[in-house]
Coordinates of C-alpha atoms and ligand atoms in Angstrom, one line a residue:
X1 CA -177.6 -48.1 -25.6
X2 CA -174.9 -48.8 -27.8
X3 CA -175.1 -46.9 -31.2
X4 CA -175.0 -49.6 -33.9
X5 CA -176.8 -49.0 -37.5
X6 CA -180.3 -50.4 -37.9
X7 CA -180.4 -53.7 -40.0
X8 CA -183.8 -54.3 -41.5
X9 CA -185.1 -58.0 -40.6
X10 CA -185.5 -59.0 -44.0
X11 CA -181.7 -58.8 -44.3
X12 CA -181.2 -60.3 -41.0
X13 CA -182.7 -63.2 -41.9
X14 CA -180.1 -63.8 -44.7
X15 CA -176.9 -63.2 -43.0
X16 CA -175.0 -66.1 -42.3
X17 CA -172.1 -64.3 -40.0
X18 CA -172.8 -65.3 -36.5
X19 CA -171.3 -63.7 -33.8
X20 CA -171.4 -59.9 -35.0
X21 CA -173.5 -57.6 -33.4
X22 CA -176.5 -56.3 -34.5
X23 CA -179.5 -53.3 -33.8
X24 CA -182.8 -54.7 -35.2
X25 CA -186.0 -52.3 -34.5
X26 CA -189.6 -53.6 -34.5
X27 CA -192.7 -54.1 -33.4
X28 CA -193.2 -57.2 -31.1
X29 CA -195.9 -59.9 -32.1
X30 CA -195.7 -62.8 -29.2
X31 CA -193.6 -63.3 -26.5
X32 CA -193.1 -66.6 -24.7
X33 CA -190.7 -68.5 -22.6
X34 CA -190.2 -68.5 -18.9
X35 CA -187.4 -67.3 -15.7
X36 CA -184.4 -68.6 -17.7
X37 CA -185.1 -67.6 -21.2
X38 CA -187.5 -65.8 -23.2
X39 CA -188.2 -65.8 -26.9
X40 CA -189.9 -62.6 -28.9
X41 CA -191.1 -62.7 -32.2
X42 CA -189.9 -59.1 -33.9
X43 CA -191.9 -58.2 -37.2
X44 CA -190.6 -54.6 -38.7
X45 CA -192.6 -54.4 -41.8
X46 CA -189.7 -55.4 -44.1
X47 CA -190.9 -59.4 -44.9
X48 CA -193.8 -61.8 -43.0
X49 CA -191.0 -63.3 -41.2
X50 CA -190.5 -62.7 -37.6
X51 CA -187.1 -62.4 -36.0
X52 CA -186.5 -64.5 -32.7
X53 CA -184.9 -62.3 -30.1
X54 CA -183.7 -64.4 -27.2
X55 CA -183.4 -62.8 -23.6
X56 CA -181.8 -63.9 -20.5
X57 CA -184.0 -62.9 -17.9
X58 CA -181.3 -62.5 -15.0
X59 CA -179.0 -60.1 -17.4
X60 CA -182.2 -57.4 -17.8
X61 CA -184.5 -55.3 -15.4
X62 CA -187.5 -56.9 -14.4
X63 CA -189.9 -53.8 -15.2
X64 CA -188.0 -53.1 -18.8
X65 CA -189.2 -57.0 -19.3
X66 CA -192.7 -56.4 -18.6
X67 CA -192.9 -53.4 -21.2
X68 CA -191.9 -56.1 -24.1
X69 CA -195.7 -56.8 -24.9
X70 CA -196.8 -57.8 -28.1
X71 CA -197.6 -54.1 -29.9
X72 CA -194.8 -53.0 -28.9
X73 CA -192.3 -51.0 -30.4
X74 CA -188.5 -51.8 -29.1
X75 CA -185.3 -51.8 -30.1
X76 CA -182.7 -54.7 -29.7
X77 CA -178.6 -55.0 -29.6
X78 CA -177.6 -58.5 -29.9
X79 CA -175.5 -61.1 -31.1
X80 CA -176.0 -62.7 -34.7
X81 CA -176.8 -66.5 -33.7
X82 CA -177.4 -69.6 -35.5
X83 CA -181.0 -70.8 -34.1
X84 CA -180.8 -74.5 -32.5
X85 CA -185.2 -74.1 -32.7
X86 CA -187.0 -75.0 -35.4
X87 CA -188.4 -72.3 -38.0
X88 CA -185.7 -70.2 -38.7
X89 CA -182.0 -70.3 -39.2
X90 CA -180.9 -66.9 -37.2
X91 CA -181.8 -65.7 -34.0
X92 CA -180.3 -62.9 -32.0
X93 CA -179.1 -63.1 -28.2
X94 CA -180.3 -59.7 -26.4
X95 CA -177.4 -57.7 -25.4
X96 CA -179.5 -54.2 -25.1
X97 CA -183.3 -54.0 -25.0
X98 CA -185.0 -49.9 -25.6
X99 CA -188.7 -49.8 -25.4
X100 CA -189.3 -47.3 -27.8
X101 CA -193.1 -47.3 -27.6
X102 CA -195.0 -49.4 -24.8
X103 CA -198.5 -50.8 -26.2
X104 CA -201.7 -50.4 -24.0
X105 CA -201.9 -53.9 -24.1
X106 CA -205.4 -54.7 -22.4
X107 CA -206.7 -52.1 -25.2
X108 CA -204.8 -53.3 -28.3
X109 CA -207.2 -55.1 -30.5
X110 CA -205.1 -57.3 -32.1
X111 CA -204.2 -60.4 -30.1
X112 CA -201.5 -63.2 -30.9
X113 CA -204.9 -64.8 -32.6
X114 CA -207.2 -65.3 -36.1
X115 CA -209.0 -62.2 -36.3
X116 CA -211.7 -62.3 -38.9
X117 CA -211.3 -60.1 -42.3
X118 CA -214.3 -58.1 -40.7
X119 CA -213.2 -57.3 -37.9
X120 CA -209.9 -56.2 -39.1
X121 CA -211.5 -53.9 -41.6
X122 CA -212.9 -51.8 -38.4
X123 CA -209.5 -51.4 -37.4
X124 CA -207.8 -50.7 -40.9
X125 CA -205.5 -48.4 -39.0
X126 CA -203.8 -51.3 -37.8
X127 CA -204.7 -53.9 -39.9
X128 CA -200.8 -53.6 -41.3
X129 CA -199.5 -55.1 -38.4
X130 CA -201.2 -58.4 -39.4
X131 CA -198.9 -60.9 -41.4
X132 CA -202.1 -60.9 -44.5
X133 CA -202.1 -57.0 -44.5
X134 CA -198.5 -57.0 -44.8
X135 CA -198.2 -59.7 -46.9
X136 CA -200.8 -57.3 -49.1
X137 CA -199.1 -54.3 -48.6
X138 CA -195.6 -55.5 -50.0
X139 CA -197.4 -57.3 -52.9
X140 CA -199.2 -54.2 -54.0
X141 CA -195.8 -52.3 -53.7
X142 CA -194.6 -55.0 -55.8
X143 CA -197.1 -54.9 -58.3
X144 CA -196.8 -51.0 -58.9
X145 CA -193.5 -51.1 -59.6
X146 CA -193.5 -54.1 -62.0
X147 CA -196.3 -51.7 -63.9
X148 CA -194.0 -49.0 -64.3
X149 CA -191.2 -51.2 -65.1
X150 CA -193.2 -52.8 -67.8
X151 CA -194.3 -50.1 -69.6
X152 CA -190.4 -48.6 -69.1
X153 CA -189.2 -51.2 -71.2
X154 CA -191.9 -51.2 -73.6
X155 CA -191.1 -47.2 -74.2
X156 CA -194.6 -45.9 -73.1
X157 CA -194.3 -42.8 -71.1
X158 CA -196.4 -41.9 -68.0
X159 CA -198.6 -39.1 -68.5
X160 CA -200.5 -37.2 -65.3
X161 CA -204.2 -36.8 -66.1
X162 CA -206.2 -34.7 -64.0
X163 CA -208.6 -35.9 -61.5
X164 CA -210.8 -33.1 -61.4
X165 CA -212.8 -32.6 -64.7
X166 CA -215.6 -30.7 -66.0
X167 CA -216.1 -33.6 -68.8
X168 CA -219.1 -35.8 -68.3
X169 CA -219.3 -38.1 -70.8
X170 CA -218.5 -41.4 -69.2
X171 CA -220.5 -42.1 -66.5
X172 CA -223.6 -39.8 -66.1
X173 CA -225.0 -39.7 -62.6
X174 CA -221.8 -42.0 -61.4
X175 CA -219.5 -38.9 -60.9
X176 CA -218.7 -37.4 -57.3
X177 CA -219.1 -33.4 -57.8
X178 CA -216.6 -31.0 -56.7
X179 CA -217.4 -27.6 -55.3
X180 CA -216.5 -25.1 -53.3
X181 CA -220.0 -23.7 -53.3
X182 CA -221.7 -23.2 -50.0
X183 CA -224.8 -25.9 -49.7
X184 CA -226.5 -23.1 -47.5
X185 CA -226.4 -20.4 -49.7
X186 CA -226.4 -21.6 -53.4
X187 CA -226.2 -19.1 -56.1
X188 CA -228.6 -19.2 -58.4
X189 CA -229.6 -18.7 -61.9
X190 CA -233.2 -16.7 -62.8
X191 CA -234.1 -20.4 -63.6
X192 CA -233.7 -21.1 -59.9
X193 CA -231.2 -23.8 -60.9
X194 CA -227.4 -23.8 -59.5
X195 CA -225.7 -20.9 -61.2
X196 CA -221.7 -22.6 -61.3
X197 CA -220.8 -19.7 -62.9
X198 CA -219.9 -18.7 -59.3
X199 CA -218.4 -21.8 -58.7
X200 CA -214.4 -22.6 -58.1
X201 CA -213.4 -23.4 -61.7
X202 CA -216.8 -21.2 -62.9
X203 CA -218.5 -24.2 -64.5
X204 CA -219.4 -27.9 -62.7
X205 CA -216.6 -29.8 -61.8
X206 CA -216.2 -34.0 -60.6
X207 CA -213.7 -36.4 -59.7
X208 CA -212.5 -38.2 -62.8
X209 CA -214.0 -41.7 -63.5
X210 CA -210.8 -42.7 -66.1
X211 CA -208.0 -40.6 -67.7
X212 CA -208.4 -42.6 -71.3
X213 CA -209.5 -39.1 -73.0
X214 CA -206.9 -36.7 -71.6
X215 CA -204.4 -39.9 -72.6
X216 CA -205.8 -40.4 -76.2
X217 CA -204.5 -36.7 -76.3
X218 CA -201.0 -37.6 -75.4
X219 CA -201.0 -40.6 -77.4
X220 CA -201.5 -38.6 -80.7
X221 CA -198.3 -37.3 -79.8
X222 CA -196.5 -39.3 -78.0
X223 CA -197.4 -42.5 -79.9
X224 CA -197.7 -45.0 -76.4
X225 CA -199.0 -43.8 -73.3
X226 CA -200.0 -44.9 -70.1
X227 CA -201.6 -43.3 -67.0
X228 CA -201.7 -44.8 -63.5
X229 CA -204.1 -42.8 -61.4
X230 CA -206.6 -42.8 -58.5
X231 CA -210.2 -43.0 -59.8
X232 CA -213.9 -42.5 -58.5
X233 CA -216.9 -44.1 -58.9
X234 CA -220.0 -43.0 -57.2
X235 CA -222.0 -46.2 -58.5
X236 CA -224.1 -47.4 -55.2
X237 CA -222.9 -51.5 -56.0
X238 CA -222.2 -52.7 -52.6
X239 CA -220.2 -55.5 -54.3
X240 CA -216.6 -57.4 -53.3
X241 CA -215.5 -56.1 -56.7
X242 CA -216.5 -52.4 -56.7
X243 CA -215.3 -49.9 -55.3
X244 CA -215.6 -45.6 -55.1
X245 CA -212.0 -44.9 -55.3
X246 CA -209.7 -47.1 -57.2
X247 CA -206.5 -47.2 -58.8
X248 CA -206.5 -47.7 -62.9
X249 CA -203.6 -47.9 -65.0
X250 CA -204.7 -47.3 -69.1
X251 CA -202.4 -47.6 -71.6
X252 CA -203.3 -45.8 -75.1
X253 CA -201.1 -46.8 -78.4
X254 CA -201.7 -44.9 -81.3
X255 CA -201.5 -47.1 -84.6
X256 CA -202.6 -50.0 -82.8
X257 CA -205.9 -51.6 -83.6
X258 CA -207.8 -53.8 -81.5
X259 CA -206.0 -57.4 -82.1
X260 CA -202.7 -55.2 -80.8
X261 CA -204.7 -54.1 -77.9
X262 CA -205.2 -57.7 -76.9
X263 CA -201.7 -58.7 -77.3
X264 CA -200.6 -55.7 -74.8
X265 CA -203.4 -56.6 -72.3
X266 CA -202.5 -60.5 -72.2
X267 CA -198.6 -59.8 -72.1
X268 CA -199.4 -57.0 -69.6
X269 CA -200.9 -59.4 -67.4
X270 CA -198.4 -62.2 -68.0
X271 CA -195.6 -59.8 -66.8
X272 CA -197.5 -58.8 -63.3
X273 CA -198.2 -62.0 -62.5
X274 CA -194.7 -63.3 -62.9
X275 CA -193.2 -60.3 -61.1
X276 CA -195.1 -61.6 -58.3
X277 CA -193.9 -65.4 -58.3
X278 CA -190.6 -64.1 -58.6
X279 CA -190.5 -61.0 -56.3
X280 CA -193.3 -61.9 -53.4
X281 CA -192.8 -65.8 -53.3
X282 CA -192.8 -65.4 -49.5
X283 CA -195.8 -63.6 -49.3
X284 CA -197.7 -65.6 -51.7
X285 CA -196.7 -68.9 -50.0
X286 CA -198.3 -67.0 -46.7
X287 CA -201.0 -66.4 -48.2
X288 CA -201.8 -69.4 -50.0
X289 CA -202.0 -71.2 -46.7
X290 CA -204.0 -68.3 -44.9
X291 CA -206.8 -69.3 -48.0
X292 CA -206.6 -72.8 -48.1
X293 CA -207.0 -72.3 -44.6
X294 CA -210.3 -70.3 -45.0
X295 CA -211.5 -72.8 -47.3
X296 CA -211.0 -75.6 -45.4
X297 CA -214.9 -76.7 -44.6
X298 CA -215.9 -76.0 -48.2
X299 CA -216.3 -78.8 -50.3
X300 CA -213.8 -79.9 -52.9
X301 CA -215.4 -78.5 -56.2
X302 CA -216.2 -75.4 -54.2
X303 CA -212.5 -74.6 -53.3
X304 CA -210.5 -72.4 -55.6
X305 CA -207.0 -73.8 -57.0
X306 CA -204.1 -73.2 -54.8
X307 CA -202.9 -69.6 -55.4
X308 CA -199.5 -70.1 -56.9
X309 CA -200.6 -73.1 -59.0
X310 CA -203.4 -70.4 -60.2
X311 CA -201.1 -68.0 -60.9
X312 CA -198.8 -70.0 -63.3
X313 CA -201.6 -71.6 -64.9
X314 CA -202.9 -68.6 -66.1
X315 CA -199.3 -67.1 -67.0
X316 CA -198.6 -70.4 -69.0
X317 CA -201.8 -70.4 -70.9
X318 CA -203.3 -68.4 -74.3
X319 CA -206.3 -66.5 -73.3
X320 CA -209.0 -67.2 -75.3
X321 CA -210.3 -64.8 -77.8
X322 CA -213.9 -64.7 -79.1
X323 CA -216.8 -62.4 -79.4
X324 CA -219.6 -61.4 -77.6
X325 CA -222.0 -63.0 -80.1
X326 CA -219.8 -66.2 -79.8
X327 CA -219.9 -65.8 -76.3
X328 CA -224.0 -65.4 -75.8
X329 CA -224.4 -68.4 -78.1
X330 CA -222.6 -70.4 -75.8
X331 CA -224.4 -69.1 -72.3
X332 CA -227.5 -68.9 -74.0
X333 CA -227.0 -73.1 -74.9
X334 CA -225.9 -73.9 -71.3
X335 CA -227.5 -76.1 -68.8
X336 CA -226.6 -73.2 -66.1
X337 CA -229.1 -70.8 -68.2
X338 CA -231.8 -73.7 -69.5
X339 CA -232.1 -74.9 -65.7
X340 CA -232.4 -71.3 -64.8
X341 CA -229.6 -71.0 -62.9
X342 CA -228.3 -67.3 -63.6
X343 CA -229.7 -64.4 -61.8
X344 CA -230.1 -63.0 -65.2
X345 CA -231.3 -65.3 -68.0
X346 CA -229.4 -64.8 -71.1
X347 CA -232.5 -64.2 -74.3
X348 CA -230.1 -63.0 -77.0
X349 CA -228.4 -60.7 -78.6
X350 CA -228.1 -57.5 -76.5
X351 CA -228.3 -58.5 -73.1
X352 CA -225.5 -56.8 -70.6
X353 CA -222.8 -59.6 -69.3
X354 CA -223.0 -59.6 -65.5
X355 CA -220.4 -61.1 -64.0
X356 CA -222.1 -64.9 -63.0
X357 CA -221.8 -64.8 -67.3
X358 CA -218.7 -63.7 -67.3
X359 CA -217.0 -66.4 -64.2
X360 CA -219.2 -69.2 -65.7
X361 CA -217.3 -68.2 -69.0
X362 CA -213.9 -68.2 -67.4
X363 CA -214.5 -70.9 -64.8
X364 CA -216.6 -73.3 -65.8
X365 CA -216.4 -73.3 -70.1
X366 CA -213.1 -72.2 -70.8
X367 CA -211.4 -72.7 -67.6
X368 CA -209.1 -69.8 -68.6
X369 CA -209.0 -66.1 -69.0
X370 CA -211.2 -64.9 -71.6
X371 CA -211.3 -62.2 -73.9
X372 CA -214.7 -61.0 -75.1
X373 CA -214.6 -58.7 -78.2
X374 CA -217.0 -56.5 -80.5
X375 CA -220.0 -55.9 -77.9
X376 CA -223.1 -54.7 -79.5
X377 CA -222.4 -50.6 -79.5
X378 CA -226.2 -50.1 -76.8
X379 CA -223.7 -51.5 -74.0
X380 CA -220.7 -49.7 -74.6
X381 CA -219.4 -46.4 -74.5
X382 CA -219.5 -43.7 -76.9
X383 CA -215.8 -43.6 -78.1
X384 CA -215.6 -47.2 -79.3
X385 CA -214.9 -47.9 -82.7
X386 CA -218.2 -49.0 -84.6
X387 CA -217.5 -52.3 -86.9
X388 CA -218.9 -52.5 -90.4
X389 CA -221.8 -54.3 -89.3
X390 CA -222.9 -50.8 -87.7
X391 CA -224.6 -52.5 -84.4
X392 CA -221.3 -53.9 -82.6
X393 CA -217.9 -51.9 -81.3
X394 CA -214.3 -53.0 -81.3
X395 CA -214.5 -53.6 -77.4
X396 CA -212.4 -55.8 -75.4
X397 CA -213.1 -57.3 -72.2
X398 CA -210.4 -59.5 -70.6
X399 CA -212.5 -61.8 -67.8
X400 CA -210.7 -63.7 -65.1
X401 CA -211.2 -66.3 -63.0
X402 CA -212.4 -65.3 -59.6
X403 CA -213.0 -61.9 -60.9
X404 CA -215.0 -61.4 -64.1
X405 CA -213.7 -58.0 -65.8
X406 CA -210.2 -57.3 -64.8
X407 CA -209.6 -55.0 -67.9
X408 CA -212.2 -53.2 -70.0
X409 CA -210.8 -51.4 -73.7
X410 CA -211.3 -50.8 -77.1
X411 CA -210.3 -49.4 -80.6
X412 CA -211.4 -46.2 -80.2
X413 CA -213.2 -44.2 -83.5
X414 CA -210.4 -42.0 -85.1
X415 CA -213.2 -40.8 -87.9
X416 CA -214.6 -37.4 -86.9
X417 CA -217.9 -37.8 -88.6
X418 CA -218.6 -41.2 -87.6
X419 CA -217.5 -40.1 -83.8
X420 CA -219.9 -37.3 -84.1
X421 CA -222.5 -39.3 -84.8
X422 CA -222.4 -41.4 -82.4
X423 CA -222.0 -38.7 -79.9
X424 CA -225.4 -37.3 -81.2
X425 CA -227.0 -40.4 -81.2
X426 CA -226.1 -41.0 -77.0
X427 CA -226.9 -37.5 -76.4
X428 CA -223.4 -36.5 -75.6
X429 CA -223.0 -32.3 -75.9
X430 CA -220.3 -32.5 -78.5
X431 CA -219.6 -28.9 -78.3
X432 CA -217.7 -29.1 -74.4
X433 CA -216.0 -31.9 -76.4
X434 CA -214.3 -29.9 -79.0
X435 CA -210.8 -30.8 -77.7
X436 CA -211.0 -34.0 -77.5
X437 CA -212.6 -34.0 -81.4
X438 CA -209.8 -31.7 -82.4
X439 CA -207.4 -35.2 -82.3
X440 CA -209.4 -36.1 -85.3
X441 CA -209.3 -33.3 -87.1
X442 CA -205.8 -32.5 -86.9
X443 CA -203.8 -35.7 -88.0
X444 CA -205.9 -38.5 -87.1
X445 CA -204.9 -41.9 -86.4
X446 CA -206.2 -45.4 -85.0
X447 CA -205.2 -45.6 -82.1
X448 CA -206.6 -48.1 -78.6
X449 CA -206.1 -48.6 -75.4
X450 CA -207.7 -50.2 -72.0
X451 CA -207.9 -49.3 -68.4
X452 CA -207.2 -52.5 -65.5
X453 CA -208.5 -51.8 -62.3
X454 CA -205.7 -52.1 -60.0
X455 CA -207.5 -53.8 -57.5
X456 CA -208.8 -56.2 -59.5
X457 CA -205.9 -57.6 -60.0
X458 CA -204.6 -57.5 -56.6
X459 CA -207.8 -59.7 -56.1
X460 CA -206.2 -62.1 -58.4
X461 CA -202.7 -62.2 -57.3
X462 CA -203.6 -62.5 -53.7
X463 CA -206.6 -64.6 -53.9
X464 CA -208.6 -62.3 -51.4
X465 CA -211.9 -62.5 -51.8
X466 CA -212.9 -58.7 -51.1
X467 CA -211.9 -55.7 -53.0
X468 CA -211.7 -53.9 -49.3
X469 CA -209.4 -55.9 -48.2
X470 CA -206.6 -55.2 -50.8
X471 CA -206.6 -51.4 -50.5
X472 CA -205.3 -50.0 -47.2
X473 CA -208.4 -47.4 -46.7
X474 CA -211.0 -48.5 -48.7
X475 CA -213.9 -45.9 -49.7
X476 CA -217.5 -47.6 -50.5
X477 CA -221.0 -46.5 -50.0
X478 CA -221.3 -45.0 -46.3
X479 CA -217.9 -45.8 -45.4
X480 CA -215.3 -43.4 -45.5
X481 CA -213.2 -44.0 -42.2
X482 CA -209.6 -43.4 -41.3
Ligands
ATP501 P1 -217.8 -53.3 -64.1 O1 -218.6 -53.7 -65.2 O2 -217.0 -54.5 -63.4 O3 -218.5 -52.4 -63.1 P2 -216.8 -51.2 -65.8 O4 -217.2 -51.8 -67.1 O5 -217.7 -50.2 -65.2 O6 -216.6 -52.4 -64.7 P3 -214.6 -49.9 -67.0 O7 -215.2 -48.5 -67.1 O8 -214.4 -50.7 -68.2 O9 -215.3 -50.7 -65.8 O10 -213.2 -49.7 -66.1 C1 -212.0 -50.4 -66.5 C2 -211.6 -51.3 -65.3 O11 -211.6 -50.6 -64.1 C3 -212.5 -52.5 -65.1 O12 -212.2 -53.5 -66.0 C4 -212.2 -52.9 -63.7 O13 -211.0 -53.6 -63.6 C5 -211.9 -51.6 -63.0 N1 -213.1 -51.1 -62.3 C6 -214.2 -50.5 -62.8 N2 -215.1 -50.1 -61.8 C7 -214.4 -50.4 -60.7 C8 -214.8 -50.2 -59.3 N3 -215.9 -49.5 -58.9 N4 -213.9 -50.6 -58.3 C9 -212.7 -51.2 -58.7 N5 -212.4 -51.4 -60.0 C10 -213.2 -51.0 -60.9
MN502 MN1 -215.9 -52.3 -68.7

C-alpha cells in the first residue's frame, strides 16, 4: 500500500479539494451495496460522522472484500470526491483497501442496530464504538478542558491534593480504607483491635472523599485555587446520580465570602455550558435526537425540554437565590407535600432536602436553577461558617433541573475558636486536625469555595439519564468491571 499521511475524518469531512488522494484509518460501522459498488460507513473516533468509502468490487480481491465487516479495523487510500448521495458532502473512491484488524463478526456484540443503555453498560469495553458513547466521550473531553481554561483565565492555579488520607472528618463510615495489611493475619493491639501502627503509612489510611481541606491550605497562600481530582464515596445509594468514584473540581478563594461564592458557581456553570454549544454542537445535536427519541411514548408534560433549547435557557437565565428557610416555606405550602405526594413529607425547619424537594424546586416552582443558602448547621458539615443566628451555616447548594445538587459549598469558618467549637460539638478529634486549624491561627482570612461533581454535570449537558452512562468505567456498589 501506498504510503500517504493519515488524515483524521473529522478533517476529511471539511476539505473541499476533490481529486487529491487521501489515507483515512477506521473502524467500519455498516457496509452495504451490491456487485458494482459498495458503500462503508468509516467512524475513527475523531467526530459522530461517518466517512463513505466507495468500492468497485471488480478493482479488489474478493476475500479482502469479505474481511470489510462492520468492527473492523482497515485502512483506505482513495480519491477526495464530492458525494452525489444524500448525507454528506465528501466521499472517498477506494484506490487501496488494508484490513488492519478483522472483527469476529458472528461474536461482536454490537450490531448496525439500537442497543439498549443496559446492555451496553455490560459491554463498557466497547461501548465507545457507539455514536452516544462517543458523542459522550468527546463532550467530557470538552468539558475538562473548558474547566481548566476557565479557571486559567480567572488566575486560579491547580493544586494536586492527595487521594490517600488519614483525615476522617467528612464522611464517617462512607470512606474506602486503604491497607496493605494482610486480612489473614491482622496485627493486633492488647485491646484485640487492629494495631495500624504496623500498617503502610503506620496509622489508618482511605481514599479521599473531597480535596476542599488540603485546598483551603493552598488558598491561604495562593489566594484562588482549584483542584480537579478523582474522588470516592463508599455510600451504598444505588441511585442514577451517585456514584463510588467520581470526578470533583472545588475551587477555594480566599477573601471571598459566600455571595462571591455564588457568583463564581453560576458564571462557572454559564461558561461550561456554552463551551459545549460552541465546541460539541455536533454531538449535542446527536444526542438531542437519540433522547427525544427515547422519549417518544412518554406523554408531553412528562418529556424533558429539547437538550440544546435546555442548555441555553439555563445559560440565558439568573439563578435564583434564596434560603433554605425560604425554600421549606414554599415545599412545606405546596399541593405536592399537602396531597402527600413526596416520599418525604416536609414538617419544618430541619428536615434534610432529598432530591424530589430539590427537582420540584428547580422544575416545577422556579423552573430554573436554584441556589439554596444558610442550611440549618445539624445538616451540614463541620467547616461551614455559622451565621449570627447560631442554628444555620453559610452553605450553598446550586440545584438543577434533571439533577438536584450539581454543586455543594460554603463560606467556610476562618475563627479558630468558633471552628473548634463546632468540631467539639460533632465529635470531630481536633487534635489529628492541627494543620488544618493552623490556617487560622497563622494569618486567617475568609475565605469559600464549592466542589461540582463532574458527572453531574455531564448529566446535564448530555441529557443522559444515568450517571453510569457518562463515565467510561463506572464503579457502584458490586460493580467493579473492566
Ligand atoms: P448528594 O446529597 O447528592 O449525595 P453530597 O451533599 O453528598 O451530594 P457534596 O459532599 O456536597 O455532595 O459533594 C459536592 C458535589 O459532588 C455534589 O454537589 C455532587 O455534584 C457531587 N457528588 C457527591 N456525591 C457524589 C456521588 N456519589 N457521585 C457523583 N457525584 C457526587
Ligand atoms: Mn452537598
Amino acid at each position: 500500500m501506498k504510503h500517504i499521511g493519515r488524515t483524521k475524518i473529522v478533517q476529511i469531512l471539511t476539505l473541499t479539494d476533490f481529486g487529491i488522494e487521501v489515507n483515512v484509518k477506521g473502524w467500519v460501522r455498516t457496509k452495504r451495496g451490491n456487485k458494482q459498488v459498495l458503500f462503508i460507513a468509516l467512524n475513527d473516533g475523531s467526530c459522530i460522522h461517518n466517512l463513505q468509502i466507495v468500492v468497485e468490487p471488480d478493482k479488489f480481491d474478493e476475500h479482502l472484500l469479505k474481511r470489510i465487516t462492520t468492527g473492523a479495523s482497515v485502512s483506505f487510500n482513495g480519491t477526495l470526491n464530492k458525494s452525489n448521495g444524500s448525507g454528506q458532502a465528501v466521499e472517498i473512491l477506494a484506490s487501496e483497501i488494508e484490513i488492519l484488524g478483522d472483527c469476529d463478526v458472528d461474536k461482536y456484540p454490537l450490531q448496525p442496530k439500537r442497543h439498549s443503555l443496559e446492555f451496553l453498560r455490560e459491554i463498557a469495553h466497547l461501548r465507545y464504538r457507539t455514536n452516544t458513547f462517543g458523542a459522550i466521550a468527546r463532550i467530557r473531553h470538552a468539558m475538562v478542558f473548558a474547566v481548566h481554561q476557565f479557571f486559567t483565565q480567572k488566575g486560579f492555579v491547580n493544586i494536586h491534593t492527595p487521594i490517600i488520607t488519614s483525615s476522617d472528618c467528612e464522611g464517617a463510615g462512607e470512606m474506602f480504607h486503604v491497607t496493605t495489611l494482610d486480612f489473614n493475619n491482622l496485627p493486633l493491639t492488647e485491646d484485640g483491635t487492629i494495631n495500624y501502627n504496623e500498617d503502610f503509612f503506620g496509622k489508618q489510611t482511605n481514599l479521599t472523599v473531597s480535596g476542599q481541606l488540603e485546598g483551603e491550605l493552598a488558598a491561604m497562600a495562593m489566594g484562588d485555587i482549584y483542584t480537579f481530582g478523582p474522588t470516592f464515596r463508599a455510600e451504598n445509594s444505588n441511585t442514577s446520580r451517585h456514584l463510588a468514584e467520581f470526578w470533583m473540581i472545588e475551587p477555594e478563594m480566599a477573601f471571598a465570602d459566600l455571595n462571591d461564592n455564588m457568583d463564581l458557581a453560576e458564571e462557572f456553570l454559564k461558561f461550561l455550558i456554552k463551551q459545549a454549544l460552541i465546541g460539541c454542537e455536533d454531538d449535542l445535536l446527536f444526542l438531542s435526537n437519540r433522547l427525544k427519541e427515547e422519549e417518544k411514548d412518554k406523554k408531553e408534560e412528562e418529556r424533558s425540554m429539547e437538550l440544546i433549547e435546555k442548555l441555553k435557557f439555563v445559560h440565558s437565565n439568573d439563578f435564583v437565590r434564596l434560603t433554605y428557610t425560604e425554600a421549606i416555606a414554599i415545599l412545606k405550602d405546596s399541593k405536592y407535600n399537602k396531597n402527600g405526594k413526596f416520599k418525604y413529607n416536609i414538617t419544618g425547619f430541619g428536615n434534610d432536602l432529598q432530591s424530589e424537594h430539590e427537582r420540584f424546586l428547580v422544575e416545577k416552582h422556579f423552573k430554573k436553577p436554584v441556589i439554596l443558602t444558610d442550611y440549618p448547621k445539624g445538616i451540614k458539615s463541620f467547616y461551614m461558617k455559622l451565621n449570627d443566628d447560631n442554628e444555620t451555616v453559610r452553605a450553598m447548594d446550586v440545584l438543577f433541573p434533571q439533577i438536584g445538587e450539581i454543586i455543594g459549598g460554603s463560606q467556610r469558618e476562618e475563627n479558630y475558636d468558633k471552628l473548634v467549637a463546632r468540631m467539639n460539638e460533632m465529635g470531630i478529634p481536633s487534635h489529628d486536625m492541627q494543620w488544618y486549624l493552623d490556617t487560622r491561627r497563622f494569618g486567617t482570612a475568609i475565605h469559600s469555595g464549592f466542589g461540582l461533581g463532574f458527572e453531574r454535570l455531564m448529566l446535564f449537558i448530555t441529557g443522559m439519564s444515568n450517571i453510569r452512562d457518562v463515565i467510561p468505567f463506572p464503579r457502584t456498589p458490586k460493580n467493579a468491571a473492566f
